[in-house]
Coordinates of C-alpha atoms and ligand atoms in Angstrom, one line a residue:
Chain A
X1 CA 11.0 17.5 -18.1
X2 CA 10.0 16.5 -21.6
X3 CA 13.6 16.7 -22.8
X4 CA 14.3 13.5 -20.9
X5 CA 14.4 10.3 -22.8
X6 CA 12.0 7.4 -22.4
X7 CA 11.8 3.8 -23.7
X8 CA 8.9 3.4 -26.1
X9 CA 7.6 0.1 -27.4
X10 CA 6.0 -0.3 -30.8
X11 CA 3.7 -3.3 -30.9
X12 CA 3.5 -3.3 -34.7
X13 CA 7.3 -3.9 -34.9
X14 CA 7.8 -6.6 -32.3
X15 CA 8.4 -10.1 -33.6
X16 CA 8.5 -11.7 -30.1
X17 CA 12.1 -12.7 -30.5
X18 CA 12.9 -12.1 -26.8
X19 CA 16.3 -10.5 -27.5
X20 CA 15.3 -7.6 -25.2
X21 CA 14.7 -10.0 -22.3
X22 CA 18.0 -11.7 -22.7
X23 CA 19.9 -8.4 -23.0
X24 CA 18.1 -7.0 -20.0
X25 CA 18.8 -10.0 -17.8
X26 CA 22.5 -9.9 -18.8
X27 CA 22.7 -6.1 -18.2
X28 CA 21.3 -6.7 -14.7
X29 CA 23.6 -9.7 -13.9
X30 CA 26.7 -9.5 -11.8
X31 CA 29.0 -10.7 -14.6
X32 CA 27.3 -8.7 -17.4
X33 CA 28.1 -11.7 -19.6
X34 CA 25.5 -14.1 -21.0
X35 CA 27.4 -17.3 -20.5
X36 CA 28.4 -16.5 -16.9
X37 CA 25.0 -14.9 -16.1
X38 CA 23.2 -18.2 -16.7
X39 CA 25.1 -19.7 -13.8
X40 CA 24.5 -16.9 -11.3
X41 CA 22.3 -17.4 -8.2
X42 CA 20.0 -15.8 -7.9
X43 CA 19.5 -16.0 -11.7
X44 CA 19.7 -12.7 -13.4
X45 CA 16.2 -11.5 -14.3
X46 CA 14.7 -9.5 -17.1
X47 CA 12.7 -6.4 -16.3
X48 CA 11.1 -6.3 -19.7
X49 CA 8.3 -8.7 -20.7
X50 CA 7.1 -9.7 -24.1
X51 CA 3.4 -10.6 -24.0
X52 CA 1.8 -12.7 -26.7
X53 CA -1.7 -11.5 -27.7
X54 CA -2.0 -13.9 -30.5
X55 CA 0.4 -15.2 -33.2
X56 CA 0.3 -11.8 -34.9
X57 CA 0.6 -9.4 -32.0
X58 CA 3.4 -9.3 -29.5
X59 CA 3.5 -6.6 -26.9
X60 CA 6.8 -5.6 -25.2
X61 CA 6.0 -4.2 -21.8
X62 CA 8.2 -2.5 -19.2
X63 CA 8.0 0.1 -16.4
X64 CA 6.5 3.3 -17.8
X65 CA 8.0 5.4 -15.1
X66 CA 4.5 6.9 -14.9
X67 CA 4.2 10.6 -14.3
X68 CA 1.8 10.1 -11.4
X69 CA 3.2 6.7 -10.4
X70 CA 0.9 4.7 -8.1
X71 CA 3.8 2.7 -6.9
X72 CA 5.5 5.7 -5.4
X73 CA 2.4 6.7 -3.5
X74 CA 1.7 3.2 -2.4
X75 CA 5.2 2.1 -1.1
X76 CA 4.9 1.7 2.7
X77 CA 8.7 1.7 3.1
X78 CA 9.6 4.8 1.2
X79 CA 11.7 2.6 -1.1
X80 CA 10.4 4.0 -4.4
X81 CA 11.5 7.5 -5.5
X82 CA 11.8 9.4 -8.7
X83 CA 15.3 10.3 -9.7
X84 CA 16.4 13.6 -11.4
X85 CA 16.2 12.0 -14.8
X86 CA 12.6 11.0 -14.2
X87 CA 13.3 7.4 -13.7
X88 CA 11.2 5.7 -11.0
X89 CA 13.6 3.7 -8.8
X90 CA 13.2 1.0 -6.2
X91 CA 15.9 1.3 -3.6
X92 CA 16.9 -2.3 -2.6
X93 CA 18.1 -1.3 0.8
X94 CA 14.7 0.0 1.7
X95 CA 12.5 -2.5 0.0
X96 CA 11.0 -4.9 2.4
X97 CA 9.2 -7.1 -0.1
X98 CA 5.6 -6.3 1.0
X99 CA 4.6 -6.3 -2.6
X100 CA 2.3 -3.3 -2.3
X101 CA 3.8 -2.0 -5.6
X102 CA 3.0 -5.2 -7.3
X103 CA -0.6 -4.8 -6.2
X104 CA -1.0 -1.3 -7.6
X105 CA 1.0 -1.4 -10.8
X106 CA -1.5 -1.3 -13.7
X107 CA 1.1 -2.5 -16.2
X108 CA 2.1 -5.6 -14.2
X109 CA 5.8 -4.9 -14.7
X110 CA 7.1 -5.1 -11.2
X111 CA 8.8 -8.4 -10.5
X112 CA 9.4 -10.2 -7.3
X113 CA 12.9 -11.5 -6.5
X114 CA 11.8 -14.2 -4.1
X115 CA 15.3 -15.3 -3.0
X116 CA 16.1 -11.8 -1.6
X117 CA 12.5 -10.7 -1.2
X118 CA 12.9 -7.5 -3.2
X119 CA 10.8 -5.9 -5.9
X120 CA 12.6 -5.2 -9.2
X121 CA 11.7 -3.2 -12.4
X122 CA 13.2 -1.4 -15.3
X123 CA 15.9 1.1 -14.2
X124 CA 16.6 2.3 -17.8
X125 CA 20.1 1.0 -17.4
X126 CA 21.7 4.0 -15.6
X127 CA 25.2 3.0 -16.6
X128 CA 24.6 2.6 -20.3
X129 CA 24.1 5.3 -22.9
X130 CA 21.2 3.3 -24.4
X131 CA 19.3 0.8 -22.3
X132 CA 20.3 -2.8 -23.1
X133 CA 16.8 -3.9 -24.3
X134 CA 16.8 -1.0 -26.9
X135 CA 20.2 -1.8 -28.2
X136 CA 19.3 -5.5 -28.5
X137 CA 16.1 -5.1 -30.4
X138 CA 16.7 -6.0 -34.0
X139 CA 13.4 -4.5 -35.3
X140 CA 13.4 -1.2 -33.5
X141 CA 10.3 -2.2 -31.7
X142 CA 11.9 -0.6 -28.6
X143 CA 13.3 2.9 -29.0
X144 CA 14.8 5.3 -26.7
X145 CA 13.8 8.9 -27.4
X146 CA 12.7 12.2 -26.0
X147 CA 9.0 12.4 -25.4
X148 CA 8.3 15.3 -27.7
X149 CA 10.2 13.7 -30.5
X150 CA 8.1 10.7 -30.2
X151 CA 4.8 11.6 -31.8
X152 CA 1.8 11.5 -29.6
X153 CA -0.3 9.4 -31.9
X154 CA 2.2 6.7 -32.0
X155 CA 2.6 6.7 -28.3
X156 CA -1.1 6.4 -27.7
X157 CA -1.3 3.5 -30.0
X158 CA 1.4 1.8 -28.1
X159 CA 0.5 2.2 -24.5
X160 CA -2.6 3.8 -23.3
X161 CA -1.6 5.8 -20.3
X162 CA -3.5 3.9 -17.7
X163 CA -2.3 5.9 -14.8
X164 CA -3.9 9.2 -15.8
X165 CA -7.1 7.6 -14.9
X166 CA -6.0 6.8 -11.4
X167 CA -7.1 8.9 -8.5
X168 CA -5.2 11.7 -6.9
Chain B
X1 CA 1.2 37.2 2.8
X2 CA 0.6 33.8 1.2
X3 CA -2.1 31.4 2.2
X4 CA -1.9 29.8 5.6
X5 CA -2.4 26.0 5.4
X6 CA -2.9 24.1 8.6
X7 CA -2.7 20.4 8.8
X8 CA -3.9 18.3 11.8
X9 CA -1.9 15.1 12.0
X10 CA 1.5 14.5 10.3
X11 CA 1.4 11.0 8.9
X12 CA 0.6 9.6 5.4
X13 CA -2.3 11.8 4.5
X14 CA -1.2 15.0 6.3
X15 CA 2.4 14.9 5.0
X16 CA 1.4 13.9 1.5
X17 CA -0.9 16.9 1.4
X18 CA 1.8 19.2 3.0
X19 CA 4.4 18.2 0.3
X20 CA 1.8 18.6 -2.5
X21 CA 0.8 22.1 -1.2
X22 CA 4.4 23.1 -0.8
X23 CA 5.2 22.2 -4.5
X24 CA 2.0 23.8 -5.8
X25 CA 2.0 27.0 -3.8
X26 CA 5.5 28.3 -3.2
X27 CA 4.5 31.3 -1.2
X28 CA 2.0 29.5 1.1
X29 CA 2.8 28.8 4.7
X30 CA 2.4 25.1 5.5
X31 CA 2.1 24.1 9.2
X32 CA 1.6 20.6 10.4
X33 CA 0.5 20.0 14.0
X34 CA 1.3 16.5 15.2
X35 CA 0.6 15.2 18.7
X36 CA 3.4 12.5 18.3
X37 CA 6.8 13.2 19.7
X38 CA 8.6 11.7 16.7
X39 CA 9.0 13.5 13.4
X40 CA 6.8 11.9 10.7
X41 CA 7.8 8.4 9.7
X42 CA 6.6 5.4 7.6
X43 CA 4.1 4.0 10.1
X44 CA 3.9 0.5 8.5
X45 CA 7.6 0.1 9.1
X46 CA 7.3 0.2 12.9
X47 CA 7.4 -3.6 13.3
X48 CA 11.1 -3.3 12.2
X49 CA 11.7 -1.0 15.3
X50 CA 10.5 -4.0 17.5
X51 CA 13.0 -6.3 15.8
X52 CA 15.7 -3.7 15.8
X53 CA 16.3 -4.2 12.0
X54 CA 15.6 -0.5 11.4
X55 CA 16.3 2.5 13.5
X56 CA 13.9 5.4 13.9
X57 CA 16.1 7.5 11.5
X58 CA 15.9 4.9 8.8
X59 CA 12.1 5.1 8.6
X60 CA 11.5 8.9 8.5
X61 CA 9.3 10.2 5.8
X62 CA 11.2 13.3 4.7
X63 CA 13.2 12.8 1.5
X64 CA 11.5 9.5 0.4
X65 CA 8.7 8.7 -2.0
X66 CA 6.3 11.6 -2.4
X67 CA 7.7 13.3 0.7
X68 CA 10.4 15.4 -1.0
X69 CA 9.5 19.0 -0.5
X70 CA 11.4 21.5 1.7
X71 CA 10.4 23.9 4.4
X72 CA 7.3 22.4 5.9
X73 CA 6.8 23.6 9.4
X74 CA 6.2 20.5 11.5
X75 CA 5.3 21.1 15.1
X76 CA 5.5 17.8 17.0
X77 CA 4.0 17.4 20.5
X78 CA 1.1 19.7 19.4
X79 CA -2.3 18.2 20.0
X80 CA -5.2 20.1 18.5
X81 CA -8.0 20.2 21.1
X82 CA -10.6 22.4 19.4
X83 CA -11.4 23.9 16.0
X84 CA -13.6 26.9 15.2
X85 CA -14.4 26.6 11.6
X86 CA -16.3 29.9 11.5
X87 CA -13.4 31.8 13.0
X88 CA -10.8 29.7 11.2
X89 CA -8.8 29.0 14.3
X90 CA -7.6 26.0 16.2
X91 CA -6.4 25.6 19.8
X92 CA -3.8 23.1 21.0
X93 CA -3.6 21.4 24.4
X94 CA -0.8 23.8 25.4
X95 CA -3.1 26.7 24.7
X96 CA -1.5 27.8 21.5
X97 CA -3.7 29.3 18.8
X98 CA -3.3 28.9 15.1
X99 CA -5.3 30.9 12.5
X100 CA -5.6 29.4 9.1
X101 CA -7.1 30.0 5.6
X102 CA -7.5 26.3 4.8
X103 CA -7.4 23.3 7.1
X104 CA -6.9 19.6 6.5
X105 CA -8.1 17.1 9.0
X106 CA -5.8 14.1 8.7
X107 CA -5.8 13.0 12.3
X108 CA -6.0 9.3 11.3
X109 CA -7.0 6.5 13.6
X110 CA -6.1 4.9 16.9
X111 CA -6.4 1.3 18.0
X112 CA -9.8 0.2 19.3
X113 CA -9.5 -1.0 22.9
X114 CA -12.4 -3.2 23.8
X115 CA -14.1 -2.1 26.9
X116 CA -15.2 -5.6 27.9
X117 CA -11.7 -6.7 28.6
X118 CA -10.9 -5.9 32.3
X119 CA -7.6 -4.3 33.4
X120 CA -6.2 -3.3 30.0
X121 CA -4.5 -0.3 31.5
X122 CA -1.5 -2.1 33.0
X123 CA 2.2 -2.2 31.9
X124 CA 2.9 -4.6 29.1
X125 CA -0.4 -4.2 27.3
X126 CA 0.1 -2.6 23.9
X127 CA -1.6 -1.8 20.7
X128 CA 0.9 -1.2 17.8
X129 CA 0.2 2.1 16.3
X130 CA 3.0 4.6 16.8
X131 CA 6.8 4.6 16.8
X132 CA 6.6 5.2 20.5
X133 CA 4.5 2.0 20.9
X134 CA 7.1 0.1 18.9
X135 CA 9.9 1.4 21.1
X136 CA 8.0 0.5 24.2
X137 CA 7.3 -3.0 22.9
X138 CA 11.0 -3.4 22.0
X139 CA 11.9 -2.5 25.6
X140 CA 9.3 -4.8 27.1
X141 CA 10.3 -7.6 24.8
X142 CA 13.7 -7.9 26.6
X143 CA 11.9 -9.4 29.6
X144 CA 9.1 -11.2 27.7
X145 CA 9.1 -14.9 27.2
X146 CA 5.6 -15.2 26.0
X147 CA 3.4 -12.6 24.3
X148 CA -0.4 -13.0 23.7
X149 CA -1.8 -11.1 20.8
X150 CA -5.5 -10.4 20.8
X151 CA -7.0 -10.4 17.3
X152 CA -6.0 -12.1 14.1
X153 CA -5.7 -9.2 11.7
X154 CA -2.8 -8.2 9.6
X155 CA -1.4 -5.8 12.2
X156 CA -1.2 -8.5 14.8
X157 CA 0.4 -10.9 12.3
X158 CA 3.1 -8.3 11.6
X159 CA 3.6 -7.8 15.3
X160 CA 3.7 -11.6 15.8
X161 CA 6.4 -12.0 13.3
X162 CA 8.5 -9.2 14.8
X163 CA 8.2 -10.9 18.2
X164 CA 8.9 -14.4 16.8
X165 CA 12.1 -13.1 15.3
X166 CA 13.2 -12.1 18.8
X167 CA 12.6 -15.7 19.9
X168 CA 9.6 -14.8 22.0
X169 CA 6.8 -17.4 22.1
X170 CA 3.7 -15.9 20.5
X171 CA 0.0 -16.9 21.0
X172 CA -2.6 -15.4 18.8
X173 CA -6.1 -15.3 20.3
X174 CA -8.7 -14.9 17.6
X175 CA -12.4 -14.6 18.1
X176 CA -13.2 -15.4 14.4
X177 CA -13.0 -19.0 13.1
X178 CA -9.7 -18.1 11.3
X179 CA -7.0 -15.4 11.0
X180 CA -7.3 -12.5 8.6
X181 CA -11.1 -12.8 8.6
X182 CA -11.4 -9.2 7.4
X183 CA -9.4 -10.0 4.3
X184 CA -10.6 -13.5 3.3
X185 CA -13.2 -16.1 4.0
X186 CA -11.9 -18.7 6.6
X187 CA -11.6 -21.5 4.1
X188 CA -9.5 -19.3 1.8
X189 CA -6.8 -18.7 4.5
X190 CA -5.5 -22.2 4.6
X191 CA -2.1 -21.5 3.0
X192 CA -1.6 -18.5 5.2
X193 CA -2.6 -20.5 8.2
X194 CA -0.2 -23.3 7.3
X195 CA 2.6 -20.7 7.0
X196 CA 1.8 -19.3 10.4
X197 CA 1.6 -22.7 12.0
X198 CA 5.0 -23.7 10.5
X199 CA 6.5 -20.4 11.7
X200 CA 5.7 -21.5 15.2
X201 CA 2.8 -19.2 16.0
X202 CA 0.2 -20.7 18.4
X203 CA -3.2 -19.8 17.3
X204 CA -6.4 -20.2 19.3
X205 CA -9.5 -19.4 17.4
X206 CA -13.1 -19.0 18.5
X207 CA -12.2 -17.4 21.9
X208 CA -11.4 -14.0 23.3
X209 CA -9.8 -12.4 26.3
X210 CA -11.9 -11.6 29.3
X211 CA -9.4 -10.0 31.6
X212 CA -5.7 -9.1 32.0
X213 CA -4.1 -10.4 35.1
X214 CA -1.3 -8.3 36.5
X215 CA 1.3 -8.1 39.4
X216 CA 3.9 -5.5 40.2
X217 CA 5.7 -6.2 36.9
X218 CA 2.6 -5.4 34.9
X219 CA 0.8 -8.1 32.9
X220 CA 1.5 -11.6 34.0
X221 CA -1.4 -13.6 32.4
X222 CA -4.5 -13.3 30.4
X223 CA -7.8 -14.9 31.2
X224 CA -9.9 -16.1 28.2
X225 CA -13.6 -16.5 28.0
X226 CA -13.3 -20.3 27.7
X227 CA -11.9 -20.4 31.2
X228 CA -8.3 -20.8 30.1
X229 CA -5.5 -18.6 31.7
X230 CA -2.3 -18.1 29.7
X231 CA 0.8 -16.8 31.5
X232 CA 2.4 -14.0 29.5
X233 CA 4.5 -10.9 30.0
X234 CA 3.1 -8.9 27.0
X235 CA -0.3 -8.4 25.4
X236 CA -0.9 -6.7 22.1
X237 CA -4.4 -5.7 21.1
X238 CA -5.2 -5.7 17.4
X239 CA -8.9 -5.3 17.2
X240 CA -9.2 -2.7 14.5
X241 CA -8.9 1.1 14.5
X242 CA -11.3 4.0 15.2
X243 CA -11.0 7.6 13.8
X244 CA -9.5 10.4 15.8
X245 CA -12.4 12.9 15.9
X246 CA -12.6 14.2 19.5
X247 CA -11.3 17.7 18.7
X248 CA -14.2 18.3 16.3
X249 CA -16.8 17.8 19.1
X250 CA -19.2 20.7 19.1
X251 CA -18.4 21.8 15.6
X252 CA -20.9 21.4 12.7
X253 CA -18.4 19.5 10.6
X254 CA -20.4 16.5 9.3
X255 CA -19.4 13.2 10.9
X256 CA -20.7 9.8 10.0
X257 CA -18.3 7.1 11.2
X258 CA -15.5 9.5 10.1
X259 CA -15.3 12.9 8.7
X260 CA -17.5 13.1 5.6
X261 CA -15.6 14.3 2.6
X262 CA -17.2 15.2 -0.8
X263 CA -15.7 13.8 -4.1
X264 CA -13.2 16.7 -3.9
X265 CA -12.0 15.9 -0.4
X266 CA -13.9 18.9 1.1
X267 CA -15.8 18.7 4.3
X268 CA -19.2 20.3 5.0
X269 CA -17.8 23.7 6.1
X270 CA -15.9 26.1 3.8
X271 CA -12.1 25.7 3.5
X272 CA -12.1 22.4 5.5
X273 CA -10.8 19.2 4.0
X274 CA -10.3 15.6 5.2
X275 CA -8.0 12.7 4.1
X276 CA -6.8 9.4 5.2
X277 CA -8.0 7.0 7.9
X278 CA -10.2 9.7 9.5
X279 CA -12.1 10.4 6.3
X280 CA -15.2 8.8 4.9
X281 CA -14.8 8.1 1.2
X282 CA -16.3 5.8 -1.4
X283 CA -15.4 2.4 -2.7
X284 CA -15.3 2.3 -6.5
X285 CA -15.8 -1.5 -6.4
X286 CA -19.0 -1.4 -4.5
X287 CA -20.1 2.2 -4.5
X288 CA -20.4 2.1 -0.7
X289 CA -19.2 4.7 1.7
X290 CA -16.1 3.5 3.3
X291 CA -13.5 4.3 6.0
X292 CA -10.2 2.6 5.3
X293 CA -7.0 1.9 7.2
X294 CA -4.6 1.9 4.3
X295 CA -1.4 3.8 3.8
X296 CA -1.8 3.8 0.1
X297 CA -5.2 5.4 0.3
X298 CA -4.1 8.0 2.9
X299 CA -1.2 9.1 0.6
X300 CA -3.4 9.3 -2.5
X301 CA -6.2 11.1 -0.8
X302 CA -3.7 13.4 0.9
X303 CA -2.2 14.4 -2.4
X304 CA -5.7 15.0 -3.8
X305 CA -6.7 17.1 -0.8
X306 CA -3.4 19.1 -1.1
X307 CA -4.3 19.9 -4.7
X308 CA -7.8 21.0 -3.8
X309 CA -6.5 23.1 -1.0
X310 CA -4.3 25.1 -3.4
X311 CA -7.3 25.6 -5.7
X312 CA -6.6 22.9 -8.2
X313 CA -10.0 21.1 -8.2
X314 CA -9.2 17.4 -8.3
X315 CA -11.7 14.6 -7.8
X316 CA -10.7 11.7 -5.6
X317 CA -11.4 8.4 -7.3
X318 CA -12.1 6.6 -4.0
X319 CA -10.5 3.5 -2.7
X320 CA -11.4 -0.1 -2.2
X321 CA -12.1 -0.7 1.5
X322 CA -9.9 -3.9 1.2
X323 CA -6.7 -3.5 -0.7
X324 CA -3.9 -5.3 1.1
X325 CA -0.7 -6.9 0.0
X326 CA 1.8 -8.5 2.3
X327 CA 3.9 -11.6 2.9
X328 CA 3.6 -13.8 5.9
X329 CA 6.5 -16.1 6.3
X330 CA 7.1 -17.3 2.7
X331 CA 3.5 -16.8 1.6
X332 CA 2.7 -13.6 -0.3
X333 CA -0.9 -12.5 -0.6
X334 CA -3.1 -9.8 -2.1
X335 CA -6.7 -9.2 -1.2
X336 CA -8.8 -6.5 -2.9
X337 CA -12.3 -5.4 -3.4
X338 CA -15.1 -7.9 -2.6
X339 CA -13.4 -10.9 -0.9
X340 CA -16.2 -12.4 1.3
X341 CA -18.4 -14.5 -0.9
X342 CA -20.2 -16.9 1.4
X343 CA -23.9 -17.1 0.7
X344 CA -23.7 -14.1 -1.6
X345 CA -25.1 -13.7 -5.1
X346 CA -21.8 -13.4 -6.9
X347 CA -20.0 -15.4 -9.6
X348 CA -17.0 -16.9 -7.9
X349 CA -14.1 -18.8 -9.4
X350 CA -11.6 -20.4 -7.0
X351 CA -8.4 -22.4 -7.6
X352 CA -7.2 -24.2 -4.5
X353 CA -3.9 -26.0 -4.6
X354 CA -1.1 -26.8 -2.1
X355 CA 1.0 -24.0 -3.6
X356 CA -1.4 -21.2 -4.4
X357 CA -4.9 -20.1 -3.8
X358 CA -6.8 -17.8 -6.1
X359 CA -10.3 -16.4 -6.0
X360 CA -11.8 -14.2 -8.6
X361 CA -15.1 -12.6 -7.7
X362 CA -17.4 -11.3 -10.4
X363 CA -20.7 -9.4 -10.4
X364 CA -23.8 -11.7 -10.3
X365 CA -24.1 -11.4 -14.1
X366 CA -20.4 -12.2 -14.5
X367 CA -19.6 -9.1 -16.6
X368 CA -17.3 -7.3 -14.1
X369 CA -14.6 -8.3 -11.7
X370 CA -15.4 -6.9 -8.2
X371 CA -12.8 -8.6 -6.1
X372 CA -9.7 -10.9 -6.0
X373 CA -7.7 -12.9 -3.6
X374 CA -4.2 -14.2 -4.5
X375 CA -2.2 -16.3 -2.0
X376 CA 1.2 -17.8 -2.9
X377 CA 1.3 -16.3 -6.4
X378 CA 0.5 -12.6 -6.7
X379 CA 2.0 -12.1 -10.2
X380 CA 0.7 -9.0 -11.9
X381 CA -2.0 -8.4 -9.2
X382 CA -2.1 -4.7 -10.2
X383 CA -3.7 -5.5 -13.5
X384 CA -6.6 -7.1 -11.7
X385 CA -6.9 -4.2 -9.4
X386 CA -7.1 -2.0 -12.4
X387 CA -9.9 -4.1 -13.9
X388 CA -11.9 -3.9 -10.6
X389 CA -11.3 -0.2 -10.1
X390 CA -12.2 0.8 -13.7
X391 CA -15.2 -1.5 -13.7
X392 CA -14.1 -2.8 -17.0
X393 CA -16.3 -5.1 -19.1
X394 CA -14.4 -8.3 -18.8
X395 CA -15.9 -10.5 -21.5
X396 CA -12.9 -10.1 -23.9
X397 CA -10.4 -11.5 -21.4
X398 CA -12.4 -13.2 -18.7
X399 CA -10.7 -16.6 -19.2
X400 CA -7.4 -14.8 -18.5
X401 CA -8.8 -13.4 -15.3
X402 CA -10.0 -16.8 -14.1
X403 CA -6.8 -18.5 -15.1
X404 CA -4.5 -15.8 -13.8
X405 CA -2.9 -15.2 -17.2
X406 CA -4.0 -11.6 -17.7
X407 CA -1.3 -9.3 -19.1
X408 CA -1.1 -5.8 -20.3
X409 CA -1.6 -6.7 -23.9
X410 CA -5.2 -7.7 -23.1
X411 CA -6.0 -4.1 -22.4
X412 CA -4.9 -2.8 -25.8
Ligands
LIG501 C1 2.2 -1.6 12.2 C2 1.3 -1.1 11.1 C3 1.5 -1.7 9.8 C4 0.7 -1.2 8.7 N1 0.9 -1.8 7.5 C5 0.2 -1.3 6.4 C6 0.3 -1.9 5.1 O1 1.1 -2.8 4.9 N2 -0.4 -1.3 4.1 C7 -1.3 -0.3 4.3 O2 -1.9 0.1 3.3 N3 -1.5 0.2 5.5 C8 -0.8 -0.2 6.6 N4 -1.0 0.3 7.8 C9 -2.0 1.3 8.0 C10 -1.5 2.7 7.7 O3 -0.3 3.0 8.5 C11 -2.5 3.8 8.0 O4 -3.6 3.5 7.2 C12 -2.0 5.2 7.7 O5 -0.9 5.5 8.5 C13 -3.1 6.2 7.8 O6 -2.5 7.5 7.6 P1 -3.2 8.8 8.1 O7 -2.3 9.9 7.8 O8 -4.6 8.8 7.7 O9 -3.3 8.7 9.7 P2 -2.3 8.1 10.9 O10 -1.2 7.4 10.3 O11 -3.2 7.5 11.8 O12 -1.8 9.5 11.5 C14 -2.6 10.5 12.1 C15 -1.6 11.3 12.9 O13 -2.4 12.4 13.5 C16 -2.1 12.5 14.8 N5 -3.2 13.2 15.5 C17 -4.4 12.6 15.9 N6 -5.2 13.5 16.5 C18 -4.5 14.6 16.6 C19 -4.7 15.9 17.1 N7 -5.9 16.2 17.7 N8 -3.8 16.9 17.0 C20 -2.6 16.6 16.4 N9 -2.3 15.4 15.8 C21 -3.2 14.4 15.9 C22 -1.8 11.1 15.2 O14 -1.0 11.1 16.4 C23 -1.0 10.6 14.0 O15 0.3 11.0 14.1 C24 -0.2 -0.2 8.9 C25 -0.4 0.4 10.2 C26 0.4 -0.1 11.3 C27 0.2 0.6 12.6

């Protein structure tokens, strides 16, 4: 399924501006509008994170939709499935907020919406041509591309695939 | 004809294997024998059957998660009573005979029922394990005002919350000094305990049940070893689980507290495999042999066994004996790896506040993380699991482990 697109992050390009986070939160708000989204309860949440390693290095992190996803194996409610376009999706109706997925995700990118007790993560913006975080990134630190287009060496540099080391 | 794969037990491990085999070997014949009457379901979801929040059809396995393959032949109500590994043949309680090329033992576990409690066999005494148990508890709960739960483990806490939700008074009788003693030291459970107390659970620690007292309606009280007698209409026993192994009696399959599996999930006889609660595996955190009672582990080991059965040799990475996440009332918690640290030669860092509790357990020389407990704030717990499981040298980011500020960037 390598013809399917993924979101890649390039640490060397990220300035830590947080535009992706804002765009992500708005894209996942009810109103889809920044000014209205701020007043929504529960507050719209970003599913992409920008981690600061030091002043020089910022690391955008989001769900890798791992090939051998530990969260799918772990979910005790059957709420996590892989869709036809290879996206790993948490089904809100089935999620019971037991947080087993949070415990097994080696990237730390599954959030907890405490008000509704549901887990949330990147869904690659199914209704948009290009995911909101990618569109919003001013430095092309986030790009949306097919895997084979995206050279292996770059990919390695960006995100060591932690999950290939997992069991099973 | 394709390979004949036979699977004993149709739950997390057995069904994960069945779906994996189905996808890897299209011509193989996959047959699952299950002694339950219900089609395979997400076992950890059965507390929602007690509350009525979910129906049986809403928790079935098929079609969700890793359970998405077609045409697996599942025979419910089929109890395997004997196995002949040399002749590659099993017999069921109904006398049916199944020949196989490869077999998986994924018969899981059943609740341990303490023999020293008298009269456990009466109506109204349960142990929550199957969907049928949950349905029976739901039915009995209609006439229950007070339920007494024996054991303070995570299963009984789940059962307790299900019953509280139905406005039933619940008393937990715990022999240990505190609830969840398998998952944390007593003094580390203070936030969980507070949440339970506030939720209205009555908890009696340091005592245990001696006898069940019954009349023509079934259980009507329980007598404790401290002389107390508590009137109740329901009892739920949560004293741990034991592996289902009886059907292997008389075979030379190696058993040691469970079915012994090698690193490739194979048992001591050719073409036999084991996975899930019934299997003995190893703990990557401690290196010890371990038998777990974890859904996550059963699924991962089942997938691994399925691959090995189709000839794709795959090592199982093992699992931590303790690896639990859940939420009780408003308090989420995660416990993994080495969590009991009293009087042990380990480097331990704790942070104890009114809102969260955290314990990071390092090897004696402080170079590796071997366990972690998070209560109240479990943010990014998976990163810590990864550090434990991969036995990473932690020097570079140790302060972030101790202060709960670790993020993915630290791994780069
Ligand atoms: C209420 C509850 C909540 C839980 N919550 C969690 C949780 O939050 N997280 C977690 O990790 N784990 C949880 N668990 C534990 C988890 O469900 C088990 O670890 C898991 O189901 C083990 O899977 P298994 O396939 O190894 O065996 P089991 O689920 O025990 O299934 C084995 C199957 O084999 C059948 N069988 C046994 N003997 C025979 C035979 N001779 N012939 C035919 N069939 C046979 C049994 O009837 C059963 O259907 C929970 C369990 C319960 C009961």
